[in-house]
mmCIF file of C-alpha atoms in Angstrom:
data_model
loop_
_atom_site.group_PDB
_atom_site.id
_atom_site.type_symbol
_atom_site.label_atom_id
_atom_site.label_comp_id
_atom_site.label_asym_id
_atom_site.label_seq_id
_atom_site.Cartn_x
_atom_site.Cartn_y
_atom_site.Cartn_z
ATOM 1 C CA MET A 53 -28.313 -34.805 -98.821
ATOM 2 C CA SER A 54 -27.873 -30.882 -99.136
ATOM 3 C CA PRO A 55 -29.605 -28.907 -96.396
ATOM 4 C CA ASN A 56 -30.458 -26.425 -99.142
ATOM 5 C CA VAL A 57 -32.774 -29.159 -100.683
ATOM 6 C CA ILE A 58 -35.084 -28.993 -97.039
ATOM 7 C CA GLU A 59 -34.925 -25.309 -96.628
ATOM 8 C CA GLU A 60 -36.182 -25.284 -100.376
ATOM 9 C CA ALA A 61 -38.892 -27.517 -99.473
ATOM 10 C CA LEU A 62 -39.903 -25.568 -96.677
ATOM 11 C CA ALA A 63 -39.869 -22.902 -98.311
ATOM 12 C CA VAL A 64 -42.495 -23.462 -100.978
ATOM 13 C CA LEU A 65 -44.270 -25.043 -97.481
ATOM 14 C CA CYS A 66 -44.384 -21.476 -95.727
ATOM 15 C CA ALA A 67 -45.152 -19.559 -99.190
ATOM 16 C CA ARG A 68 -47.863 -21.960 -100.707
ATOM 17 C CA TYR A 69 -49.783 -24.082 -97.849
ATOM 18 C CA ILE A 70 -53.220 -23.097 -97.314
ATOM 19 C CA PHE A 71 -52.528 -22.874 -93.866
ATOM 20 C CA PRO A 72 -49.973 -20.918 -92.898
ATOM 21 C CA GLU A 73 -49.671 -20.873 -89.338
ATOM 22 C CA LYS A 74 -49.289 -24.503 -89.293
ATOM 23 C CA ALA A 75 -46.997 -24.277 -92.288
ATOM 24 C CA GLU A 76 -44.261 -21.833 -89.920
ATOM 25 C CA ALA A 77 -45.122 -24.581 -87.166
ATOM 26 C CA ALA A 78 -43.914 -27.484 -89.198
ATOM 27 C CA ALA A 79 -41.001 -25.655 -90.827
ATOM 28 C CA ALA A 80 -39.816 -24.624 -87.458
ATOM 29 C CA ALA A 81 -39.834 -28.431 -85.626
ATOM 30 C CA ILE A 82 -37.816 -29.661 -89.262
ATOM 31 C CA ARG A 83 -35.291 -26.432 -89.245
ATOM 32 C CA ARG A 84 -34.472 -27.583 -85.523
ATOM 33 C CA ARG A 85 -34.480 -31.639 -85.987
ATOM 34 C CA GLU A 86 -31.949 -30.532 -89.562
ATOM 35 C CA GLN A 87 -29.728 -28.287 -87.182
ATOM 36 C CA ALA A 88 -29.863 -31.768 -85.026
ATOM 37 C CA GLY A 89 -28.583 -33.786 -87.680
ATOM 38 C CA GLU A 90 -31.180 -35.901 -87.803
ATOM 39 C CA TYR A 91 -31.419 -36.151 -91.637
ATOM 40 C CA ALA A 92 -27.774 -36.755 -92.687
ATOM 41 C CA GLY A 93 -26.900 -39.684 -94.230
ATOM 42 C CA LEU A 94 -31.025 -40.114 -95.755
ATOM 43 C CA ASP A 95 -31.188 -40.261 -99.191
ATOM 44 C CA GLU A 96 -34.147 -38.690 -101.084
ATOM 45 C CA ARG A 97 -36.901 -41.575 -100.916
ATOM 46 C CA GLN A 98 -36.036 -42.002 -97.067
ATOM 47 C CA LEU A 99 -35.740 -38.122 -96.363
ATOM 48 C CA GLY A 100 -39.343 -38.026 -98.311
ATOM 49 C CA GLU A 101 -40.775 -40.163 -95.966
ATOM 50 C CA ARG A 102 -39.570 -38.722 -93.146
ATOM 51 C CA LEU A 103 -40.266 -35.245 -93.796
ATOM 52 C CA THR A 104 -44.031 -36.419 -95.165
ATOM 53 C CA ALA A 105 -44.152 -37.943 -91.438
ATOM 54 C CA GLU A 106 -43.229 -34.964 -89.489
ATOM 55 C CA LEU A 107 -45.331 -32.493 -91.595
ATOM 56 C CA PHE A 108 -48.380 -35.182 -90.737
ATOM 57 C CA GLU A 109 -47.334 -35.048 -87.381
ATOM 58 C CA ILE A 110 -48.354 -31.272 -87.234
ATOM 59 C CA CYS A 111 -50.772 -30.399 -90.069
ATOM 60 C CA GLU A 112 -52.392 -33.454 -90.279
ATOM 61 C CA ASP A 113 -53.363 -33.243 -94.034
ATOM 62 C CA THR A 114 -52.759 -36.246 -95.829
ATOM 63 C CA HIS A 115 -52.174 -34.337 -99.769
ATOM 64 C CA LEU A 116 -49.136 -32.676 -97.353
ATOM 65 C CA ARG A 117 -46.139 -34.431 -99.025
ATOM 66 C CA VAL A 118 -42.172 -35.067 -99.846
ATOM 67 C CA ARG A 119 -41.322 -37.757 -102.180
ATOM 68 C CA VAL A 120 -39.231 -39.106 -105.256
ATOM 69 C CA ARG A 121 -40.616 -37.783 -108.332
ATOM 70 C CA GLY A 122 -42.054 -40.782 -111.077
ATOM 71 C CA ALA A 123 -39.048 -41.127 -113.875
ATOM 72 C CA GLU A 124 -40.854 -39.668 -116.252
ATOM 73 C CA LEU A 125 -41.174 -36.292 -114.957
ATOM 74 C CA HIS A 126 -37.103 -35.581 -113.886
ATOM 75 C CA ALA A 127 -37.126 -33.448 -116.748
ATOM 76 C CA ALA A 128 -40.242 -31.347 -116.060
ATOM 77 C CA LEU A 129 -39.474 -28.673 -113.884
ATOM 78 C CA THR A 130 -42.102 -25.777 -114.964
ATOM 79 C CA GLN A 131 -45.829 -25.873 -114.919
ATOM 80 C CA ASP A 132 -45.983 -26.232 -118.703
ATOM 81 C CA GLU A 133 -44.172 -29.508 -118.451
ATOM 82 C CA MET A 134 -45.580 -30.891 -115.915
ATOM 83 C CA VAL A 135 -49.104 -30.105 -117.731
ATOM 84 C CA ALA A 136 -47.394 -32.069 -120.909
ATOM 85 C CA VAL A 137 -46.409 -34.842 -118.650
ATOM 86 C CA TYR A 138 -49.773 -35.225 -117.007
ATOM 87 C CA ARG A 139 -51.946 -34.473 -120.473
ATOM 88 C CA GLU A 140 -49.799 -37.608 -122.037
ATOM 89 C CA GLN A 141 -50.163 -40.079 -118.699
ATOM 90 C CA ILE A 142 -54.144 -39.420 -118.392
ATOM 91 C CA LYS A 143 -54.165 -39.923 -121.960
ATOM 92 C CA LEU A 144 -52.596 -43.641 -121.725
ATOM 93 C CA ALA A 145 -55.022 -44.296 -118.962
ATOM 94 C CA ASN A 146 -57.787 -43.616 -121.095
ATOM 95 C CA TYR A 147 -59.063 -40.479 -119.316
ATOM 96 C CA GLY A 148 -59.370 -42.154 -115.411
ATOM 97 C CA ILE A 149 -62.275 -44.818 -117.038
ATOM 98 C CA ALA A 150 -60.543 -48.219 -116.440
ATOM 99 C CA ARG A 151 -64.253 -50.196 -117.312
ATOM 100 C CA VAL A 152 -67.623 -48.782 -118.779
ATOM 101 C CA GLU A 153 -69.982 -51.801 -118.817
ATOM 102 C CA ARG A 154 -73.897 -52.994 -119.210
ATOM 103 C CA LEU A 155 -74.538 -55.693 -116.617
ATOM 104 C CA ASP A 156 -76.975 -57.715 -116.890
ATOM 105 C CA GLY A 157 -80.858 -57.023 -116.239
ATOM 106 C CA ASN A 158 -79.699 -53.208 -117.935
ATOM 107 C CA ILE A 159 -77.304 -51.826 -115.159
ATOM 108 C CA GLY A 160 -74.718 -49.271 -115.948
ATOM 109 C CA TYR A 161 -71.407 -49.982 -114.638
ATOM 110 C CA LEU A 162 -68.710 -47.255 -114.420
ATOM 111 C CA ASP A 163 -65.105 -48.014 -113.233
ATOM 112 C CA LEU A 164 -63.686 -44.871 -112.321
ATOM 113 C CA ARG A 165 -59.468 -44.947 -111.464
ATOM 114 C CA GLN A 166 -59.110 -40.760 -111.574
ATOM 115 C CA ILE A 167 -60.891 -37.914 -112.588
ATOM 116 C CA PRO A 168 -59.399 -35.981 -115.475
ATOM 117 C CA GLU A 169 -59.243 -32.703 -116.504
ATOM 118 C CA ALA A 170 -62.587 -31.457 -118.410
ATOM 119 C CA SER A 171 -60.696 -29.780 -121.343
ATOM 120 C CA MET A 172 -58.758 -33.184 -121.837
ATOM 121 C CA GLY A 173 -61.020 -35.901 -120.024
ATOM 122 C CA GLY A 174 -64.434 -34.572 -121.809
ATOM 123 C CA ARG A 175 -65.047 -36.116 -124.606
ATOM 124 C CA ALA A 176 -64.134 -39.694 -123.150
ATOM 125 C CA ILE A 177 -66.450 -38.776 -120.022
ATOM 126 C CA VAL A 178 -69.389 -37.891 -122.570
ATOM 127 C CA ALA A 179 -68.551 -41.204 -124.609
ATOM 128 C CA ALA A 180 -68.853 -43.002 -121.227
ATOM 129 C CA MET A 181 -72.400 -41.589 -120.433
ATOM 130 C CA GLU A 182 -73.720 -42.121 -123.723
ATOM 131 C CA LEU A 183 -73.114 -45.754 -123.253
ATOM 132 C CA VAL A 184 -74.957 -45.894 -120.058
ATOM 133 C CA SER A 185 -77.638 -43.328 -121.042
ATOM 134 C CA HIS A 186 -80.343 -45.965 -121.110
ATOM 135 C CA THR A 187 -79.799 -48.354 -118.226
ATOM 136 C CA GLU A 188 -82.117 -48.454 -115.355
ATOM 137 C CA ALA A 189 -80.081 -47.773 -112.727
ATOM 138 C CA LEU A 190 -75.829 -46.968 -112.690
ATOM 139 C CA ILE A 191 -73.072 -47.877 -110.501
ATOM 140 C CA ILE A 192 -70.259 -45.559 -110.268
ATOM 141 C CA ASP A 193 -67.421 -47.597 -108.819
ATOM 142 C CA LEU A 194 -64.545 -45.250 -106.995
ATOM 143 C CA ARG A 195 -63.085 -47.620 -104.691
ATOM 144 C CA ARG A 196 -59.772 -47.432 -106.580
ATOM 145 C CA ASN A 197 -59.889 -43.727 -107.686
ATOM 146 C CA ARG A 198 -56.944 -41.537 -105.793
ATOM 147 C CA GLY A 199 -57.682 -38.196 -107.571
ATOM 148 C CA GLY A 200 -58.170 -35.678 -109.899
ATOM 149 C CA VAL A 201 -59.404 -32.593 -111.192
ATOM 150 C CA PRO A 202 -62.915 -30.629 -109.819
ATOM 151 C CA ASN A 203 -63.841 -29.477 -112.932
ATOM 152 C CA GLY A 204 -63.531 -32.969 -114.462
ATOM 153 C CA VAL A 205 -65.955 -33.564 -111.039
ATOM 154 C CA SER A 206 -68.496 -30.972 -112.284
ATOM 155 C CA LEU A 207 -68.596 -32.596 -115.538
ATOM 156 C CA TRP A 208 -69.643 -35.742 -114.524
ATOM 157 C CA HIS A 209 -71.880 -34.599 -112.102
ATOM 158 C CA SER A 210 -73.722 -32.048 -114.647
ATOM 159 C CA TYR A 211 -74.877 -35.584 -115.828
ATOM 160 C CA LEU A 212 -76.777 -36.281 -112.826
ATOM 161 C CA PHE A 213 -79.055 -32.877 -112.658
ATOM 162 C CA PRO A 214 -81.543 -31.562 -114.805
ATOM 163 C CA ASP A 215 -79.982 -28.316 -115.368
ATOM 164 C CA ASP A 216 -77.506 -25.476 -114.445
ATOM 165 C CA GLU A 217 -79.113 -24.919 -111.023
ATOM 166 C CA THR A 218 -77.160 -27.145 -108.920
ATOM 167 C CA HIS A 219 -74.277 -25.676 -106.737
ATOM 168 C CA LEU A 220 -72.339 -28.800 -106.447
ATOM 169 C CA ASN A 221 -68.836 -27.670 -104.553
ATOM 170 C CA SER A 222 -66.499 -24.318 -103.803
ATOM 171 C CA ILE A 223 -62.644 -23.940 -103.975
ATOM 172 C CA TYR A 224 -61.640 -21.084 -101.575
ATOM 173 C CA ASP A 225 -57.755 -20.638 -102.591
ATOM 174 C CA GLY A 226 -55.183 -19.684 -100.210
ATOM 175 C CA GLU A 227 -53.102 -17.386 -102.385
ATOM 176 C CA SER A 228 -55.607 -14.999 -103.868
ATOM 177 C CA GLY A 229 -58.642 -15.114 -101.131
ATOM 178 C CA ASN A 230 -61.090 -16.045 -103.941
ATOM 179 C CA THR A 231 -63.527 -18.918 -103.684
ATOM 180 C CA ARG A 232 -64.400 -20.167 -107.169
ATOM 181 C CA GLN A 233 -67.873 -22.071 -107.012
ATOM 182 C CA TYR A 234 -68.771 -25.203 -109.130
ATOM 183 C CA TRP A 235 -72.320 -25.344 -110.773
ATOM 184 C CA SER A 236 -73.733 -28.265 -112.887
ATOM 185 C CA GLN A 237 -73.849 -27.324 -116.634
ATOM 186 C CA ALA A 238 -76.801 -26.202 -118.269
ATOM 187 C CA TYR A 239 -75.944 -27.656 -121.452
ATOM 188 C CA LEU A 240 -74.662 -31.724 -122.022
ATOM 189 C CA PRO A 241 -73.416 -33.444 -125.555
ATOM 190 C CA GLY A 242 -76.321 -36.122 -125.273
ATOM 191 C CA GLU A 243 -78.347 -37.178 -122.530
ATOM 192 C CA ARG A 244 -78.597 -36.567 -118.931
ATOM 193 C CA TYR A 245 -78.912 -39.670 -116.431
ATOM 194 C CA LEU A 246 -82.065 -38.404 -113.998
ATOM 195 C CA ASP A 247 -84.781 -39.843 -112.224
ATOM 196 C CA ARG A 248 -82.895 -42.962 -111.896
ATOM 197 C CA PRO A 249 -80.784 -44.462 -109.002
ATOM 198 C CA VAL A 250 -76.907 -44.405 -108.862
ATOM 199 C CA TYR A 251 -74.765 -46.311 -106.277
ATOM 200 C CA VAL A 252 -71.288 -45.113 -105.238
ATOM 201 C CA LEU A 253 -68.825 -47.440 -104.161
ATOM 202 C CA ILE A 254 -66.104 -46.156 -102.040
ATOM 203 C CA SER A 255 -63.510 -47.398 -99.662
ATOM 204 C CA GLY A 256 -60.270 -46.621 -97.871
ATOM 205 C CA VAL A 257 -58.425 -45.914 -101.088
ATOM 206 C CA THR A 258 -60.736 -43.387 -102.821
ATOM 207 C CA PHE A 259 -58.968 -39.925 -102.195
ATOM 208 C CA SER A 260 -58.999 -36.418 -103.011
ATOM 209 C CA ALA A 261 -61.372 -35.860 -105.979
ATOM 210 C CA GLY A 262 -62.628 -39.204 -105.939
ATOM 211 C CA GLU A 263 -63.560 -38.061 -102.602
ATOM 212 C CA GLU A 264 -65.086 -34.614 -103.552
ATOM 213 C CA PHE A 265 -67.139 -37.364 -106.198
ATOM 214 C CA CYS A 266 -69.155 -39.260 -104.056
ATOM 215 C CA TYR A 267 -69.037 -36.068 -100.653
ATOM 216 C CA ASN A 268 -71.117 -33.893 -103.578
ATOM 217 C CA VAL A 269 -73.710 -36.461 -104.623
ATOM 218 C CA GLN A 270 -73.946 -37.556 -101.149
ATOM 219 C CA ALA A 271 -75.105 -33.999 -100.116
ATOM 220 C CA LEU A 272 -77.052 -33.353 -102.562
ATOM 221 C CA GLY A 273 -79.059 -36.787 -101.866
ATOM 222 C CA ARG A 274 -78.658 -38.051 -105.488
ATOM 223 C CA ALA A 275 -76.668 -41.063 -104.843
ATOM 224 C CA THR A 276 -76.199 -43.929 -102.431
ATOM 225 C CA LEU A 277 -72.409 -44.702 -101.223
ATOM 226 C CA ILE A 278 -71.561 -48.253 -100.733
ATOM 227 C CA GLY A 279 -68.567 -49.521 -98.983
ATOM 228 C CA GLN A 280 -66.053 -48.425 -96.348
ATOM 229 C CA THR A 281 -65.203 -44.607 -95.065
ATOM 230 C CA THR A 282 -62.590 -42.937 -97.696
ATOM 231 C CA ARG A 283 -59.205 -41.984 -96.794
ATOM 232 C CA GLY A 284 -59.925 -37.664 -96.113
ATOM 233 C CA GLY A 285 -58.240 -35.415 -98.186
ATOM 234 C CA ALA A 286 -60.289 -32.623 -99.441
ATOM 235 C CA HIS A 287 -57.156 -29.671 -99.971
ATOM 236 C CA PRO A 288 -56.569 -28.942 -103.713
ATOM 237 C CA THR A 289 -52.627 -29.294 -104.165
ATOM 238 C CA ARG A 290 -49.981 -28.501 -106.850
ATOM 239 C CA PHE A 291 -47.070 -30.322 -107.023
ATOM 240 C CA PHE A 292 -43.469 -28.170 -106.748
ATOM 241 C CA PRO A 293 -39.949 -29.891 -108.049
ATOM 242 C CA ILE A 294 -37.420 -29.119 -105.569
ATOM 243 C CA THR A 295 -34.640 -31.496 -107.426
ATOM 244 C CA PRO A 296 -35.289 -32.940 -110.954
ATOM 245 C CA THR A 297 -35.997 -36.232 -108.672
ATOM 246 C CA LEU A 298 -38.147 -35.147 -105.555
ATOM 247 C CA GLU A 299 -40.550 -32.629 -105.123
ATOM 248 C CA ILE A 300 -43.241 -31.195 -102.348
ATOM 249 C CA THR A 301 -47.177 -31.519 -103.477
ATOM 250 C CA VAL A 302 -48.429 -28.381 -101.102
ATOM 251 C CA PRO A 303 -51.723 -28.292 -100.570
ATOM 252 C CA ILE A 304 -52.871 -24.645 -101.431
ATOM 253 C CA ALA A 305 -56.730 -24.745 -101.106
ATOM 254 C CA ARG A 306 -59.673 -25.949 -99.465
ATOM 255 C CA ALA A 307 -63.646 -27.394 -100.248
ATOM 256 C CA VAL A 308 -66.423 -25.689 -98.782
ATOM 257 C CA ASN A 309 -69.260 -27.456 -99.772
ATOM 258 C CA PRO A 310 -72.579 -25.699 -100.561
ATOM 259 C CA VAL A 311 -74.788 -27.692 -98.410
ATOM 260 C CA THR A 312 -72.802 -28.816 -95.568
ATOM 261 C CA GLY A 313 -70.609 -25.542 -95.054
ATOM 262 C CA GLY A 314 -67.456 -28.167 -94.596
ATOM 263 C CA ASN A 315 -65.658 -30.819 -96.027
ATOM 264 C CA TRP A 316 -64.030 -34.237 -95.564
ATOM 265 C CA GLU A 317 -60.666 -33.410 -94.622
ATOM 266 C CA GLY A 318 -59.187 -35.875 -92.241
ATOM 267 C CA THR A 319 -62.480 -37.732 -91.661
ATOM 268 C CA GLY A 320 -63.027 -39.363 -95.075
ATOM 269 C CA VAL A 321 -66.753 -39.453 -96.484
ATOM 270 C CA VAL A 322 -69.027 -41.993 -94.500
ATOM 271 C CA PRO A 323 -70.840 -44.757 -96.871
ATOM 272 C CA ASP A 324 -74.401 -44.608 -96.466
ATOM 273 C CA ILE A 325 -74.355 -48.417 -96.448
ATOM 274 C CA GLU A 326 -71.334 -49.964 -95.061
ATOM 275 C CA VAL A 327 -69.692 -53.155 -95.800
ATOM 276 C CA PRO A 328 -66.369 -54.182 -96.886
ATOM 277 C CA ALA A 329 -65.243 -52.598 -100.134
ATOM 278 C CA GLU A 330 -64.834 -56.104 -101.623
ATOM 279 C CA GLU A 331 -68.378 -56.820 -101.168
ATOM 280 C CA ALA A 332 -69.892 -53.231 -102.359
ATOM 281 C CA LEU A 333 -70.300 -53.952 -106.238
ATOM 282 C CA ALA A 334 -72.077 -57.014 -105.234
ATOM 283 C CA THR A 335 -74.214 -54.988 -102.725
ATOM 284 C CA ALA A 336 -74.891 -52.371 -105.156
ATOM 285 C CA TYR A 337 -76.242 -54.580 -108.278
ATOM 286 C CA ARG A 338 -78.287 -56.569 -106.110
ATOM 287 C CA ARG A 339 -79.925 -53.364 -105.092
ATOM 288 C CA ALA A 340 -80.102 -52.170 -108.617
ATOM 289 C CA LEU A 341 -82.029 -55.279 -110.126
ATOM 290 C CA GLU A 342 -84.577 -54.959 -107.021
ATOM 291 C CA HIS A 343 -85.161 -51.621 -108.707
ATOM 292 C CA VAL A 344 -85.788 -53.079 -111.668
ATOM 293 C CA LEU A 345 -87.779 -56.034 -110.771
ATOM 294 C CA ALA A 346 -89.819 -53.454 -108.744
ATOM 295 C CA GLY A 347 -90.209 -51.350 -111.831
ATOM 296 C CA SER A 348 -91.833 -50.825 -115.270
ATOM 297 C CA ALA A 349 -89.074 -51.886 -117.063
ATOM 298 C CA ALA A 350 -89.359 -54.425 -120.442
ATOM 299 C CA ALA A 351 -90.237 -58.026 -119.977
ATOM 300 C CA ALA A 352 -86.975 -58.739 -121.603
ATOM 301 C CA VAL A 353 -85.004 -56.914 -119.156
ATOM 302 C CA GLN A 354 -87.130 -58.155 -115.899
ATOM 303 C CA GLU A 355 -86.488 -61.864 -117.162
ATOM 304 C CA GLU A 356 -82.756 -60.795 -117.468
ATOM 305 C CA ALA A 357 -82.597 -59.082 -114.247
ATOM 306 C CA ARG A 358 -84.698 -61.985 -112.231
ATOM 307 C CA ALA A 359 -82.093 -64.544 -113.293
ATOM 308 C CA ALA A 360 -79.031 -62.150 -112.148
ATOM 309 C CA LEU A 361 -80.331 -61.720 -108.951
ATOM 310 C CA ASP A 362 -80.769 -65.690 -108.413
ATOM 311 C CA GLY A 363 -77.354 -66.188 -109.778
ATOM 312 C CA LEU A 364 -76.630 -63.847 -106.884
ATOM 313 C CA ALA A 365 -75.022 -65.179 -103.396
ATOM 314 C CA PRO A 366 -77.342 -64.679 -100.318
ATOM 315 C CA ALA A 367 -76.874 -60.986 -99.271
ATOM 316 C CA GLU A 368 -75.493 -60.624 -95.716
ATOM 317 C CA PRO A 369 -77.398 -57.816 -93.687
ATOM 318 C CA ALA A 370 -75.686 -54.427 -94.502
ATOM 319 C CA GLU A 371 -74.846 -51.723 -91.811
ATOM 320 C CA THR A 372 -76.726 -48.774 -92.981
ATOM 321 C CA VAL A 373 -74.858 -45.599 -91.628
ATOM 322 C CA ALA A 374 -76.765 -42.913 -89.920
ATOM 323 C CA ALA A 375 -76.716 -39.660 -91.494
#
């Protein structure tokens, strides 16, 4: 492996990482190891894994990685080329929406695996929210959500708040020194999802923009989080190709929540109700059905909810995590 590959990765790290002092310290440590011949004979995958581990030793940043690029990216070396690949990938992934369903008892269910860029996935988000707009409660499953784009998060969230007066999140950009605020939107196609409970399912896989999704609604008291603590990556990231087959992903910004003043980096998002991730859906569904039965839903919906609740396995005691 050419030493130039390592040096190019370190140059990007030092120029773009949101924490410059950590970047310089990590680069110095890696250069010492490179001079000692510790990377000799490693192929690209081995080198990426080794550098990623060593970057984490100093920076403790789960977004900071050196890794082999997917085959579809080998010819994508400019930003425009990488955006074109992303556009095709997110379209084929149905803009991250794996499943939209009305569960018995008139409970809405969304399984979101990615958060799309709003200008690309907006129509799909609107369509999904239209399909659950008349349900009695909503379950949003982020247990397999590995991230996405902040403006997509703000579009999803806008459906959960009544107007444009909810400050959702802010992102500080290291290169420009500017902070961008993300607010709920004044106008949305279709109906907003208001005055009904929302349950968000999380796990140790939930990451990045998926974590922002749940952190924001938890901080604002708009949803109940159920499952396990998330992975803990709060730094928006860009991908920089080092060769056609190797890239470094570098956090260039950091989230600053307007309610907490902080973010979930390194700690993850802690659920309100802690249960094993595989039990989170059943736990949320039970609570949603109990909400229906305690309310004024139509008789047919109440009957359906009672039958669904009777069909669930007996509930195990759930651990409520103190705020």
